N, CA, C and O atoms as a MOPAC input file, in Angstrom:
PM7 MOZYME 1SCF
protein

 N      0.83300 1    -1.18100 1    -0.12700 1
 C      0.14300 1    -0.11700 1     0.16000 1
 C      0.96600 1     1.26500 1    -0.01000 1
 O      0.74700 1     2.12300 1    -0.86500 1
 N      1.75700 1     1.28400 1     0.78900 1
 C      2.70500 1     2.59500 1     1.11900 1
 C      3.59000 1     2.76400 1    -0.30100 1
 O      3.84200 1     3.84800 1    -0.82700 1
 N      3.99400 1     1.47300 1    -0.78900 1
 C      4.93900 1     2.00500 1    -1.92300 1
 C      3.95700 1     2.58000 1    -3.18800 1
 O      4.27900 1     3.48200 1    -3.96200 1
 N      2.76900 1     1.87900 1    -3.19800 1
 C      2.19300 1     2.51600 1    -4.65100 1
 C      1.72400 1     4.00000 1    -4.13600 1
 O      1.15600 1     4.67800 1    -4.99200 1
 N      1.87900 1     4.53500 1    -2.95200 1
 C      1.12100 1     5.68800 1    -2.71100 1
 C      2.35300 1     6.78600 1    -2.79800 1
 O      2.23900 1     7.98700 1    -3.04300 1
 N      3.68000 1     5.97200 1    -2.50300 1
 C      4.90900 1     6.83200 1    -2.66700 1
 C      5.07700 1     7.18800 1    -3.99300 1
 O      5.42100 1     8.31600 1    -4.34500 1
 N      4.72300 1     5.76700 1    -5.14500 1
 C      5.07100 1     5.94500 1    -6.48800 1
 C      4.06900 1     6.87300 1    -7.01900 1
 O      4.48200 1     7.53800 1    -7.96900 1
 N      2.86800 1     7.09200 1    -6.65800 1
 C      2.03600 1     8.07200 1    -7.17000 1
 C      2.35500 1     9.47400 1    -6.71300 1
 O      2.34500 1    10.37900 1    -7.54700 1
 N      2.61300 1     9.69700 1    -5.56300 1
 C      3.02400 1    10.95500 1    -5.17100 1
 C      4.29000 1    11.82000 1    -5.67800 1
 O      4.34400 1    13.04700 1    -5.76700 1
 N      5.27400 1    10.89900 1    -5.98100 1
 C      6.60800 1    11.36200 1    -6.44300 1
 C      6.65300 1    11.34500 1    -7.75300 1
 O      6.07900 1    10.41700 1    -8.32300 1
 N      7.25500 1    12.23200 1    -8.43800 1
 C      7.30300 1    12.36900 1    -9.98000 1
 C      8.49700 1    11.98600 1   -10.53400 1
 O      9.05600 1    12.56100 1   -11.46800 1
 N      8.90500 1    10.95900 1    -9.92100 1
 C     10.56100 1    10.82900 1   -10.14300 1
 C     10.30700 1     8.97900 1   -11.20300 1
 O      9.39400 1     8.19300 1   -10.95100 1
 N     11.15800 1     8.80500 1   -12.06500 1
 C     10.95400 1     7.35400 1   -12.48100 1
 C     11.07100 1     6.35300 1   -11.89700 1
 O     11.61200 1     6.39500 1   -10.79200 1
 N     10.66300 1     5.25100 1   -12.36800 1
 C     10.61500 1     3.93800 1   -11.53900 1
 C     11.85400 1     3.33600 1   -11.22900 1
 O     11.96100 1     2.61100 1   -10.23900 1
 N     12.91300 1     3.60000 1   -12.07900 1
 C     14.12500 1     3.17100 1   -11.59400 1
 C     14.66500 1     3.67400 1   -10.21000 1
 O     15.01700 1     2.88300 1    -9.33600 1
 N     14.71100 1     5.07000 1   -10.05700 1
 C     14.85500 1     5.58800 1    -9.05800 1
 C     14.29000 1     4.91500 1    -7.53400 1
 O     14.92300 1     4.67000 1    -6.50800 1
 N     12.62300 1     4.71000 1    -7.90900 1
 C     11.57100 1     4.54300 1    -7.11900 1
 C     12.28900 1     2.99000 1    -6.40300 1
 O     12.28800 1     2.77700 1    -5.19100 1
 N     12.67500 1     2.34400 1    -7.09400 1
 C     13.19700 1     0.71400 1    -6.86400 1
 C     14.46700 1     0.93600 1    -6.04000 1
 O     14.72300 1     0.15900 1    -5.11900 1
 N     15.22900 1     1.90800 1    -6.31500 1
 C     16.46800 1     2.21800 1    -5.61800 1
 C     15.94200 1     2.39000 1    -4.07000 1
 O     16.48000 1     1.81600 1    -3.12300 1
 N     14.93100 1     3.17200 1    -3.96700 1
 C     14.59200 1     3.70500 1    -2.68300 1
 C     14.28300 1     2.61400 1    -1.82000 1
 O     14.71100 1     2.36000 1    -0.69500 1
 N     13.36200 1     1.93800 1    -2.63100 1
 C     12.84500 1     0.75000 1    -1.79900 1
 C     14.07200 1    -0.16700 1    -1.24000 1
 O     14.03100 1    -0.52900 1    -0.06500 1
 N     14.95300 1    -0.47200 1    -1.91400 1
 C     16.04900 1    -1.27500 1    -1.65400 1
 C     16.63400 1    -0.94200 1    -0.40800 1
 O     16.75000 1    -1.65700 1     0.58700 1
 N     17.07400 1     0.51100 1    -0.62400 1
 C     17.78500 1     1.12500 1     0.42500 1
 C     16.92100 1     1.10500 1     1.96200 1
 O     17.47800 1     0.87800 1     3.03600 1
 N     15.60700 1     1.36300 1     1.81400 1
 C     14.83000 1     1.03800 1     2.82200 1
 C     14.56800 1    -0.27500 1     3.65900 1
 O     14.48000 1    -0.43800 1     4.87600 1
 N     14.48100 1    -1.08200 1     2.69200 1
 C     14.67900 1    -2.53700 1     2.95100 1
 C     15.74300 1    -3.11900 1     3.82800 1
 O     15.61800 1    -3.92800 1     4.74700 1
 N     17.00500 1    -2.43900 1     3.27200 1
 C     18.16200 1    -2.75700 1     3.98800 1
 C     18.23900 1    -2.19500 1     5.54800 1
 O     18.71900 1    -2.84400 1     6.47700 1
 N     17.68200 1    -0.88200 1     5.65600 1
 C     17.58800 1    -0.39900 1     6.88800 1
 C     16.64200 1    -1.45100 1     8.04100 1
 O     16.85600 1    -1.59000 1     9.24500 1
 N     15.56500 1    -2.09500 1     7.20000 1
 C     14.80300 1    -2.98100 1     8.05500 1
 C     13.55500 1    -2.00000 1     8.79900 1
 O     12.93300 1    -1.06900 1     8.28700 1
 N     13.43800 1    -2.58200 1    10.20800 1
 C     12.43900 1    -2.04900 1    11.00100 1
 C     12.69100 1    -0.57900 1    11.30700 1
 O     11.66800 1     0.04200 1    11.59700 1
 N     13.90600 1     0.16300 1    11.30800 1
 C     13.68000 1     1.24700 1    11.50600 1
 C     13.11000 1     2.50000 1    10.44000 1
 O     12.59000 1     3.59500 1    10.65100 1
 N     13.50600 1     1.71400 1     9.14000 1
 C     12.77000 1     2.36300 1     7.83900 1
 C     11.50600 1     2.66800 1     8.29000 1
 O     10.99800 1     3.78500 1     8.38900 1
 N     10.84400 1     1.15800 1     8.66400 1
 C      9.34900 1     1.36200 1     8.31000 1
 C      8.84000 1     2.13100 1     9.57100 1
 O      7.83200 1     2.81500 1     9.39600 1
 N      9.41100 1     2.11400 1    10.84900 1
 C      8.75700 1     2.83500 1    11.82600 1
 C      9.01600 1     4.23900 1    11.35300 1
 O      7.96000 1     4.87100 1    11.37100 1
 N      9.80400 1     4.79600 1    11.03000 1
 C     10.06600 1     6.12900 1    10.54300 1
 C      8.96600 1     6.58900 1     9.68000 1
 O      8.28300 1     7.56000 1    10.00600 1
 N      8.74300 1     5.85600 1     8.46800 1
 C      7.46400 1     5.88100 1     7.56500 1
 C      6.22300 1     6.06200 1     8.45200 1
 O      5.56500 1     7.08000 1     8.23800 1
 N      5.84200 1     5.30100 1     9.33200 1
 C      4.84200 1     5.50600 1    10.01100 1
 C      4.62400 1     6.64600 1    10.83000 1
 O      3.49900 1     7.14500 1    10.85600 1
 N      5.70300 1     7.20000 1    11.61200 1
 C      5.79700 1     8.13000 1    12.42500 1
 C      5.59200 1     9.57800 1    11.45100 1
 O      5.02300 1    10.58800 1    11.86200 1
 N      6.14700 1     9.43000 1    10.18400 1
 C      6.27000 1    10.50800 1     9.22000 1
 C      4.34800 1    10.79100 1     8.66800 1
 O      3.76200 1    11.84400 1     8.41600 1
 N      3.97100 1     9.69700 1     8.66000 1
 C      2.70700 1     9.76900 1     8.28700 1
 C      1.68300 1    10.38000 1     9.02000 1
 O      0.73400 1    11.04400 1     8.60300 1
 N      2.09100 1     9.97400 1    10.53700 1
 C      1.37500 1    10.26700 1    11.59200 1
 C      1.58900 1    11.88100 1    11.90900 1
 O      0.60800 1    12.56600 1    12.19500 1
 N      2.64800 1    12.33800 1    11.85800 1
 C      2.84200 1    13.65600 1    11.81100 1
 C      2.22200 1    14.33300 1    10.65500 1
 O      1.48300 1    15.28300 1    10.91400 1
 N      2.41200 1    13.98000 1     9.35800 1
 C      1.70800 1    14.79600 1     8.36000 1
 C      0.18600 1    14.79000 1     8.87400 1
 O     -0.35000 1    15.89400 1     8.96800 1
 N     -0.59100 1    13.60600 1     9.23000 1
 C     -2.08700 1    13.78100 1     9.48500 1
 C     -2.31700 1    14.84100 1    10.61700 1
 O     -3.33500 1    15.53000 1    10.68300 1
 N     -1.22000 1    14.90700 1    11.54400 1
 C     -1.50700 1    15.83700 1    12.72000 1
 C     -1.33100 1    17.33600 1    12.21100 1
 O     -2.09900 1    18.24200 1    12.53200 1
 N     -0.28200 1    17.48000 1    11.42100 1
 C     -0.24800 1    19.11500 1    10.62500 1
 C     -1.30000 1    19.17900 1    10.05100 1
 O     -1.85800 1    20.23000 1    10.36700 1
 N     -1.98400 1    18.49200 1     9.23200 1
 C     -2.95300 1    18.99000 1     8.41900 1
 C     -4.40600 1    19.30900 1     9.45500 1
 O     -5.24800 1    20.17800 1     9.22600 1
 N     -4.40200 1    18.40800 1    10.54200 1
 C     -5.50200 1    18.81700 1    11.63900 1
 C     -5.09500 1    20.25600 1    11.94400 1
 O     -5.79400 1    21.23800 1    11.69600 1
 N     -3.93600 1    20.27300 1    12.48700 1
 C     -3.54700 1    21.90300 1    13.13800 1
 C     -3.87100 1    22.89400 1    12.13800 1
 O     -4.65500 1    23.81500 1    12.36800 1
 N     -3.23000 1    22.70900 1    10.93100 1
 C     -3.38800 1    23.63600 1    10.15500 1
 C     -4.96900 1    24.05600 1     9.69800 1
 O     -5.29200 1    25.23200 1     9.52800 1
 N     -5.75500 1    23.10100 1     9.55300 1
 C     -7.37900 1    23.40300 1     9.56900 1
 C     -7.69200 1    23.85200 1    10.82000 1
 O     -8.58100 1    24.70100 1    10.76300 1
 N     -7.31900 1    23.62100 1    11.91500 1
 C     -7.72100 1    24.49200 1    13.07400 1
 C     -7.10900 1    25.65200 1    13.25200 1
 O     -7.83300 1    26.54400 1    13.69500 1
 N     -5.86400 1    25.95300 1    13.01900 1
 C     -5.49400 1    27.33600 1    12.85800 1
 C     -6.30800 1    28.22900 1    11.93600 1
 O     -6.57500 1    29.38400 1    12.27100 1
 N     -6.75000 1    27.65400 1    10.65200 1
 C     -7.62700 1    28.65100 1    10.05000 1
 C     -8.83500 1    29.09300 1    10.43400 1
 O     -9.33100 1    30.17700 1    10.12800 1
 N     -9.44900 1    28.00800 1    11.30000 1
 C    -10.79400 1    28.03200 1    11.59100 1
 C    -10.83500 1    29.03200 1    12.82100 1
 O    -11.86700 1    29.59300 1    13.19000 1
 N     -9.51100 1    29.19800 1    13.45000 1
 C     -9.18100 1    30.20500 1    14.63800 1
 C     -9.02900 1    31.74600 1    14.18300 1
 O     -9.46400 1    32.74400 1    14.75800 1
 N     -8.29100 1    31.65400 1    12.99000 1
 C     -8.20900 1    33.03200 1    12.38600 1
 C     -9.21900 1    33.73800 1    12.00400 1
 O     -9.45900 1    34.91700 1    12.26300 1
 N    -10.11300 1    32.61700 1    11.06200 1
 C    -11.54300 1    33.30500 1    10.48800 1
 C    -12.11300 1    33.85100 1    11.83900 1
 O    -12.31300 1    35.06500 1    11.88200 1
 N    -12.41400 1    33.06200 1    13.00400 1
 C    -13.13800 1    33.43700 1    14.15200 1
 C    -12.68100 1    34.80400 1    14.59200 1
 O    -13.52100 1    35.69600 1    14.70700 1
 N    -11.12400 1    35.08200 1    14.90500 1
 C    -10.78000 1    36.07000 1    15.25700 1
 C    -10.97400 1    37.18700 1    14.23400 1
 O    -11.06800 1    38.33900 1    14.65700 1
 N    -11.03700 1    36.96100 1    13.01700 1
 C    -10.96100 1    38.11700 1    11.99700 1
 C    -12.71000 1    38.73200 1    11.96900 1
 O    -13.06800 1    39.87600 1    11.68900 1
 N    -13.59600 1    37.53600 1    12.36000 1
 C    -14.88700 1    37.88600 1    12.62100 1
 C    -15.06000 1    38.94400 1    13.61900 1
 O    -15.75300 1    39.94100 1    13.41500 1
 N    -14.32800 1    38.67800 1    14.85800 1
 C    -14.24900 1    39.19900 1    16.24800 1
 C    -13.71700 1    40.42100 1    15.84100 1
 O    -14.28200 1    41.38000 1    16.36600 1
 N    -12.60800 1    40.75800 1    14.90100 1
 C    -12.27200 1    41.97700 1    14.73100 1
 C    -13.09800 1    42.93400 1    13.91200 1
 O    -13.15900 1    44.12200 1    14.22900 1
 N    -13.71300 1    42.46500 1    12.90300 1
 C    -14.69200 1    43.03600 1    12.15600 1
 C    -15.94400 1    43.80000 1    13.10600 1
 O    -16.32300 1    44.96800 1    13.02600 1
 N    -16.43500 1    42.70700 1    14.02400 1
 C    -17.48800 1    43.24100 1    14.86800 1
 C    -17.02500 1    44.25100 1    15.63100 1
 O    -17.72000 1    45.25900 1    15.75900 1
 N    -15.70900 1    44.13900 1    16.29500 1
 C    -15.23800 1    45.14300 1    17.33400 1
 C    -15.10500 1    46.88800 1    16.71900 1
 O    -15.22400 1    47.99300 1    17.24800 1
 N    -14.82400 1    46.43300 1    15.45200 1
 C    -14.45900 1    47.66900 1    14.63300 1
 C    -15.82500 1    48.55000 1    14.45000 1
 O    -15.72000 1    49.77600 1    14.40500 1
 N    -16.86500 1    48.04400 1    14.36300 1
 C    -18.24000 1    48.54600 1    13.77900 1
 C    -18.59000 1    49.24700 1    15.18900 1
 O    -18.41300 1    48.67300 1    16.26400 1
 N    -19.12300 1    50.59000 1    15.06000 1
 C    -19.58500 1    51.24500 1    16.37700 1
 C    -21.03400 1    50.65600 1    16.92500 1
 O    -21.52300 1    51.09000 1    17.96800 1

């Protein structure tokens, strides 16, 4: 699953992609755990960015309301 996802997201040729897989498999468990950690961090980052956007929108509304007489 992860292999296909990486292949779709990157715009590099398949040869380079295969070399990457070999280097990861040489590392073994460490590489796999790092992939999971990166995916988790990316999900958390998306959640935080959405939360910050909502917060900014709310603060913007408050500012507009306070500026009106």
